[in-house]
Tab-separated table of C-alpha atoms in Angstrom:
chain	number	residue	atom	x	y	z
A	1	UNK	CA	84.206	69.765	134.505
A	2	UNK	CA	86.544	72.810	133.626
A	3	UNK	CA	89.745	73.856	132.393
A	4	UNK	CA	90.412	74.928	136.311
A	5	UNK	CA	89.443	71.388	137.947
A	6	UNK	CA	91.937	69.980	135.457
A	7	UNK	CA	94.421	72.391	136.326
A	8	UNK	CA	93.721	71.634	140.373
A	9	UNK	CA	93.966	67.929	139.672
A	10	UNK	CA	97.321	68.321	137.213
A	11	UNK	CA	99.036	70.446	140.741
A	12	UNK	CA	97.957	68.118	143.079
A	13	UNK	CA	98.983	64.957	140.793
A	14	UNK	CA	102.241	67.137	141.161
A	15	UNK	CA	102.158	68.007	144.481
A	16	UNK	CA	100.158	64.535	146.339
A	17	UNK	CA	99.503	66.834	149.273
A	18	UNK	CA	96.129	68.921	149.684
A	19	UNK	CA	97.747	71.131	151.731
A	20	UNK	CA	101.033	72.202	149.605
A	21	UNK	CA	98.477	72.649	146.371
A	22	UNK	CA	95.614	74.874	148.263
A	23	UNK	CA	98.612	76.906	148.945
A	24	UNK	CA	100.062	77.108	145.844
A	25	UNK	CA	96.718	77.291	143.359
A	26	UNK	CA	95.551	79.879	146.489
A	27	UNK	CA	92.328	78.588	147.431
A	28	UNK	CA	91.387	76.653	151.034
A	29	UNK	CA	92.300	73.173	151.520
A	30	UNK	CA	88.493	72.433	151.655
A	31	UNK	CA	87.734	73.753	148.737
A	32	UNK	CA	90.555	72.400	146.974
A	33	UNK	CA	88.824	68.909	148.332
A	34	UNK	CA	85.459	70.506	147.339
A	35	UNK	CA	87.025	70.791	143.377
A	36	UNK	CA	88.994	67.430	143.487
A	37	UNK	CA	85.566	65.664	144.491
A	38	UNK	CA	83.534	67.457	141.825
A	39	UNK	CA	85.708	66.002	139.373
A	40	UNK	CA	85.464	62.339	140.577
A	41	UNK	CA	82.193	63.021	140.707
A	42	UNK	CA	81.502	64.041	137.369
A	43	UNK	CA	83.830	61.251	136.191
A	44	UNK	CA	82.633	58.348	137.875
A	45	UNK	CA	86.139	57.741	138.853
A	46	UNK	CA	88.502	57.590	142.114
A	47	UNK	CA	91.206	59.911	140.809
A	48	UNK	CA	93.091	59.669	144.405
A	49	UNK	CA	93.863	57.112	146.998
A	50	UNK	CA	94.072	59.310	150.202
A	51	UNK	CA	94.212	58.896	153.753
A	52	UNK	CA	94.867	61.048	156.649
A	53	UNK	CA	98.539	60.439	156.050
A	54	UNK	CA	99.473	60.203	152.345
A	55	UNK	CA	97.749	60.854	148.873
A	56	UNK	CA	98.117	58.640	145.565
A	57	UNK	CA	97.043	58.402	142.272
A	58	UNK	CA	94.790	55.585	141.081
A	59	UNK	CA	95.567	54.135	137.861
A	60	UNK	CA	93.016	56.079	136.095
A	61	UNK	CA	94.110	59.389	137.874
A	62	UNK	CA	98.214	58.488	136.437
A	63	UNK	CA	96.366	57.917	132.717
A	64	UNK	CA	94.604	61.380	133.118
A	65	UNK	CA	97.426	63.364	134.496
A	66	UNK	CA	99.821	62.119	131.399
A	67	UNK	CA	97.004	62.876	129.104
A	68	UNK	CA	95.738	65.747	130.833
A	69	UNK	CA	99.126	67.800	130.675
A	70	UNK	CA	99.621	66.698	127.024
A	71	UNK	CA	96.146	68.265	126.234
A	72	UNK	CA	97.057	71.350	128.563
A	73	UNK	CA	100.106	71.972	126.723
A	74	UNK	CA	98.468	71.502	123.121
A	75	UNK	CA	95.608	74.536	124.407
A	76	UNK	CA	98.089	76.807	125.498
A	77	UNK	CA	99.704	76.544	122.623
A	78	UNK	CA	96.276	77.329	120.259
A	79	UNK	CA	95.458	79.663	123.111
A	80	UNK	CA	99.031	81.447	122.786
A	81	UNK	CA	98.801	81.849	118.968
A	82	UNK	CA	94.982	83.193	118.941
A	83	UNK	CA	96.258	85.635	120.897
A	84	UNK	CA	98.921	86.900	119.018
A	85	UNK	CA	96.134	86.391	115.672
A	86	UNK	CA	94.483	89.066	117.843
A	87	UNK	CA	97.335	91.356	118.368
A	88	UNK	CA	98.332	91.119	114.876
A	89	UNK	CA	101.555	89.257	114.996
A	90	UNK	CA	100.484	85.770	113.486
A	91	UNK	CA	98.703	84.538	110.351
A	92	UNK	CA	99.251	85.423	106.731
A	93	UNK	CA	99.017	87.950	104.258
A	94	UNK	CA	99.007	88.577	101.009
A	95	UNK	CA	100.981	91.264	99.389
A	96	UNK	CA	100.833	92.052	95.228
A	97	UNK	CA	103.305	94.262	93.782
A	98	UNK	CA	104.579	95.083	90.427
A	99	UNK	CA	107.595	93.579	89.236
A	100	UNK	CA	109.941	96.682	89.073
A	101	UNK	CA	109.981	97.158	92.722
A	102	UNK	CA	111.075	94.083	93.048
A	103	UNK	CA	114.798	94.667	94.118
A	104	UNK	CA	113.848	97.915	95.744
A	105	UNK	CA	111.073	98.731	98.035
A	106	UNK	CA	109.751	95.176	98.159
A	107	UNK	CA	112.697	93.798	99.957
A	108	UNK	CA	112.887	96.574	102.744
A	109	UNK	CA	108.967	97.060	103.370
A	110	UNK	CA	109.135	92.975	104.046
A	111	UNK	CA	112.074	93.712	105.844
A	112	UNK	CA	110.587	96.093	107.993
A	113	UNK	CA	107.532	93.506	108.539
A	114	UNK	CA	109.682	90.594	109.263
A	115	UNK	CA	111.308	92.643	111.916
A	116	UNK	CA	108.625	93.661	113.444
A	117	UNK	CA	106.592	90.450	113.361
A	118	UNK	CA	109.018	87.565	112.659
A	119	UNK	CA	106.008	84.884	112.947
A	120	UNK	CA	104.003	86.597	110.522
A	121	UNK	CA	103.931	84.714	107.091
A	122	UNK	CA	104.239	86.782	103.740
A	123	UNK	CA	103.074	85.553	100.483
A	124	UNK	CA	104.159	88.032	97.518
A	125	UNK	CA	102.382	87.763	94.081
A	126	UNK	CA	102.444	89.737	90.878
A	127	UNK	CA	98.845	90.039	89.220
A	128	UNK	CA	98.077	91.801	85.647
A	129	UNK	CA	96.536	95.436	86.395
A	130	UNK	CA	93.373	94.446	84.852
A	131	UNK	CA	92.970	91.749	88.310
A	132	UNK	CA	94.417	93.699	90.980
A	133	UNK	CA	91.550	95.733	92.169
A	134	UNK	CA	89.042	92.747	91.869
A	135	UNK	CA	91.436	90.783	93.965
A	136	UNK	CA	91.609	93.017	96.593
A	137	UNK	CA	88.454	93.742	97.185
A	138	UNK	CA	87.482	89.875	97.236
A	139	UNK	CA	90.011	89.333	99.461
A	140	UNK	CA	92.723	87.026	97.314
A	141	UNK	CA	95.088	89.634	98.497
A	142	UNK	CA	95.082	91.705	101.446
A	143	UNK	CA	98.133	94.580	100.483
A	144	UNK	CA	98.456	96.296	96.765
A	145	UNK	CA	101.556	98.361	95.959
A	146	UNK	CA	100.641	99.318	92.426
A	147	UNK	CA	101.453	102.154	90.116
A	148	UNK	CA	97.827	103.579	89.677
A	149	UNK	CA	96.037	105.280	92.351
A	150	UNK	CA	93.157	103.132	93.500
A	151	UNK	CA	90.053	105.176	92.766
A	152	UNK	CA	87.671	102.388	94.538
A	153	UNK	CA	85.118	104.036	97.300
A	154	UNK	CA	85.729	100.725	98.957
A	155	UNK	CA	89.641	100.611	98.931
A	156	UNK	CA	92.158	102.868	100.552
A	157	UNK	CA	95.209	104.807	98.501
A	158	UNK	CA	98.025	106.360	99.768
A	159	UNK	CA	101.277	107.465	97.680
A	160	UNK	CA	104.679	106.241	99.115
A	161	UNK	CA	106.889	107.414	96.067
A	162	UNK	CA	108.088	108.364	92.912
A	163	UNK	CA	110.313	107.264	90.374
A	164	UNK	CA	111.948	108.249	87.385
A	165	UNK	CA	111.096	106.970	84.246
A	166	UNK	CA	113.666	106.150	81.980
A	167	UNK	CA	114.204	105.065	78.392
A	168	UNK	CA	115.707	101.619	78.302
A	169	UNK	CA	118.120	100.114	75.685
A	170	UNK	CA	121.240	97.624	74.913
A	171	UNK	CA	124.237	99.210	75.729
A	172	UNK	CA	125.373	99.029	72.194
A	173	UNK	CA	122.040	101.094	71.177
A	174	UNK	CA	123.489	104.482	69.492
A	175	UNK	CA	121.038	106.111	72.962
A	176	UNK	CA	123.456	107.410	75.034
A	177	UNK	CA	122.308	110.475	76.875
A	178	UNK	CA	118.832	112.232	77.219
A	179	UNK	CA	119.933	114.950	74.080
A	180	UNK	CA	120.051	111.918	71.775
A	181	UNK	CA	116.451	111.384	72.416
A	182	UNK	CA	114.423	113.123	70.109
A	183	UNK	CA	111.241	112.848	67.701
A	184	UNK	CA	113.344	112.486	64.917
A	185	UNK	CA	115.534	109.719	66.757
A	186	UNK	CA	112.348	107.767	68.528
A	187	UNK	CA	110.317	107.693	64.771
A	188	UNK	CA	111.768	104.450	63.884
A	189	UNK	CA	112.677	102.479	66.859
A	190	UNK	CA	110.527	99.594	67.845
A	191	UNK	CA	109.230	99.675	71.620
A	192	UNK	CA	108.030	96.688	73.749
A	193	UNK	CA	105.750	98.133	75.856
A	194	UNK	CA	104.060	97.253	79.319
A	195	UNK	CA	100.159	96.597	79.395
A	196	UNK	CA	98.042	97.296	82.041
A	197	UNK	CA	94.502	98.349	79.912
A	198	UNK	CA	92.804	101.742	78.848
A	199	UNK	CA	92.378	102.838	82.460
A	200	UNK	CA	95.676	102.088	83.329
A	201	UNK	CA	97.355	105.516	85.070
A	202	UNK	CA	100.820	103.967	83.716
A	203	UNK	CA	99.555	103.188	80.698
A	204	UNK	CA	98.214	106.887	80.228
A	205	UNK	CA	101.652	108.049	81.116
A	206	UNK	CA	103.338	105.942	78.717
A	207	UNK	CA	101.055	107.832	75.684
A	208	UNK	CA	101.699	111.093	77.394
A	209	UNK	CA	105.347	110.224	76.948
A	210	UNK	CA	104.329	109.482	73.299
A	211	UNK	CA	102.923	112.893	72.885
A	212	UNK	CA	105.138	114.781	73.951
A	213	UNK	CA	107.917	113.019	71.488
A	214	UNK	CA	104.942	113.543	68.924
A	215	UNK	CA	105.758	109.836	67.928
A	216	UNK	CA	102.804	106.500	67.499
A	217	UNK	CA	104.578	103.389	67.510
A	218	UNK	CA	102.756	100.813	65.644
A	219	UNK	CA	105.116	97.939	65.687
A	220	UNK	CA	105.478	96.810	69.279
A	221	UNK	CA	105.803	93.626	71.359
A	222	UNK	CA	103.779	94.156	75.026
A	223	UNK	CA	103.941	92.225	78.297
A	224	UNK	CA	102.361	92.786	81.272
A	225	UNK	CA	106.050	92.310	83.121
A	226	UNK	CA	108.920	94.046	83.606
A	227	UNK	CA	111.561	91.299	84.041
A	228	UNK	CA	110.073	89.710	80.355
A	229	UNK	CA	110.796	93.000	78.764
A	230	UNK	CA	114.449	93.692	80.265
A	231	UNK	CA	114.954	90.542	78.396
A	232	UNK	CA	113.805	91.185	75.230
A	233	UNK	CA	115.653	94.387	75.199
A	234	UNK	CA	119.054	92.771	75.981
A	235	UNK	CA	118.326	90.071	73.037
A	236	UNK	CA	117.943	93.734	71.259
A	237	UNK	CA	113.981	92.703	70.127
A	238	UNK	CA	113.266	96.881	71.006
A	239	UNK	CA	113.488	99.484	73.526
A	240	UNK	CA	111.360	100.149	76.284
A	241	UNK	CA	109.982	102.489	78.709
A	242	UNK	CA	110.427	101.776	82.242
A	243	UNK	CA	110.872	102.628	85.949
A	244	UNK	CA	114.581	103.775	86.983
A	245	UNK	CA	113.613	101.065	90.177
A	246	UNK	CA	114.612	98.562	86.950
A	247	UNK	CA	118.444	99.278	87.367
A	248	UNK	CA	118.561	97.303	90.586
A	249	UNK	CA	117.033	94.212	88.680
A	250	UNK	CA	119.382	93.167	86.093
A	251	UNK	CA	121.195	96.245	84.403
A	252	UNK	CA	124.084	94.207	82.597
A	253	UNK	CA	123.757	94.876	78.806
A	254	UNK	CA	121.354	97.568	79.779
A	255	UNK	CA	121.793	101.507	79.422
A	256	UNK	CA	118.969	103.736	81.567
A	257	UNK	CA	119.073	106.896	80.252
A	258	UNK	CA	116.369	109.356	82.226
A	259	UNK	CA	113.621	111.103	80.992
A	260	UNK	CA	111.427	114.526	82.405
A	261	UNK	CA	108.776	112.463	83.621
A	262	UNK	CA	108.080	110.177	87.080
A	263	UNK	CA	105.848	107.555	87.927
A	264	UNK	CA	103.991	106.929	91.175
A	265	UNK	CA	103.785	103.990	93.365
A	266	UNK	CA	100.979	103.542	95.891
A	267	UNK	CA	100.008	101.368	98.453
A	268	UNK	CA	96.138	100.426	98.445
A	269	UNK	CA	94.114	98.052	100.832
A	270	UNK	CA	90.522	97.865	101.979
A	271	UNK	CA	88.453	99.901	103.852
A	272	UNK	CA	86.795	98.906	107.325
A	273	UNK	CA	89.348	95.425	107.458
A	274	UNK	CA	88.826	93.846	110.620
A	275	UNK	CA	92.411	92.230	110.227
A	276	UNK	CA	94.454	93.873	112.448
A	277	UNK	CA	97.273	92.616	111.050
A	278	UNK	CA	96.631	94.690	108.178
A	279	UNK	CA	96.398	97.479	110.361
A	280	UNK	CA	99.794	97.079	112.203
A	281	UNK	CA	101.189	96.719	108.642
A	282	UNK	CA	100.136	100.021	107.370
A	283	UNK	CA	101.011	101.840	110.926
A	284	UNK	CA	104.254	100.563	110.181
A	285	UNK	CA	104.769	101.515	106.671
């Protein structure tokens, strides 16, 4: 017994006439019969009453046609969505990003995803630094838009931006424009500062930033998140450094002010994924 018997035997339960079916499945009437008897066969059932005049179902053929098409139905259905599995379009995926591109690039690159694959499900997450790459390549995530170049032989990198850093403070801070930010001014104010680790490429940038102000804060509060820090800094706990991506967050009782230097956002996944719907996704970003 096969999927195509079935299918023969669901027409003709349709049809009740050998010849209307041969011609519509297009095979001969004979071997239509040949197919139909196969199936009894096989069975140990009478799945017709049929003379030379009209053609019936038995009881048992009536209980397999209802169940039959039901069944039919159900494995086009799995068949359907395997399919689009295969072409990409269905299944889920995991995307990590960091917090500050949150209102920004986040919404249009799932946007642009949705669009393009509307039956595709997205789960976002935000991960410290120190468990992104590990997560990736173990497969808990299948996407990473981070701000450090992935330097992994077994993970791709590729850079979709830059953004301006920016010194962030209440807007009653006496900060009001880039001149009033000097080594003198910087010595005593208390930062809260992101944490990603020593090999963090942020976290380097942030000490470059240091340097170049020729000023060590000592006295700090850190998080790992973006959205934590925006709200110490409006309960005026310290100043930060942060993405300008930040000012579509939250900027009420906020004031940006830029600084000379940019940070980098990249997009990382693995190398050699057979998922092609991580494939599509990157031809499409």
């Amino acid at each position: 017994m096969d999927i195509q018997q079935i299918k023969y035997f669901l027409i003709l339960a349709e049809e009740l006439h050998f010849w209307n079916t041969s011609e519509k499945v297009g095979i001969t009437q004979s071997a239509l019969s040949r197919q139909i008897m196969s199936l009894e066969s096989e069975l140990n059932l009478k799945l017709f009453d049929r003379d030379k005049r009209n053609v019936s179902l038995t009881s048992a053929g009536q209980y397999l046609k209802e169940k039959w098409q039901f069944e039919l139905s159900t494995l086009e259905i799995v068949h359907q969505q395997a399919l689009q599995i295969h072409l990409g379009k269905l299944g889920t995926i995991k995307i990590a990003h960091p917090d500050s591109i949150s209102s920004t690039i986040i919404p249009e690159i799932i946007s642009k995803i949705s669009y393009a694959f509307p039956q595709l499900n997205m789960e976002l997450l935000q991960l410290p630094y120190s468990q992104e790459e590990e997560a990736l390549k173990n497969y808990k995530i299948d996407i990473l838009l981070s701000r450090d170049m992935n330097q992994s032989v077994f993970l791709h990198s590729k850079k979709l931006s830059s953004d301006n850093l920016c010194l962030v403070v209440p807007t009653d801070h006496d900060f009001k424009t880039p001149e009033d930010i000097t080594s003198v001014n910087l010595a005593n104010q208390k930062f809260i500062l992101t944490y990603g680790g020593s090999d963090s490429r942020y976290d380097s940038l942030l000490q470059d930033i240091f340097k170049h102000y020729n000023i060590h804060p000592s006295s700090f509060i850190s998080s790992q998140f973006g959205s934590t820090i925006i709200s110490l800094i409006k309960k005026g706990l310290g100043i930060a450094i942060l993405p300008q991506s930040y000012t579509h967050y939250d900027p009420i009782g906020l004031r940006f002010i830029p600084l000379p230097f940019f940070s980098d956002l990249y997009i990382n996944w693995r190398k050699d994924d057979p998922n092609i719907i991580i494939k599509n996704i990157m031809d499409l970003i």
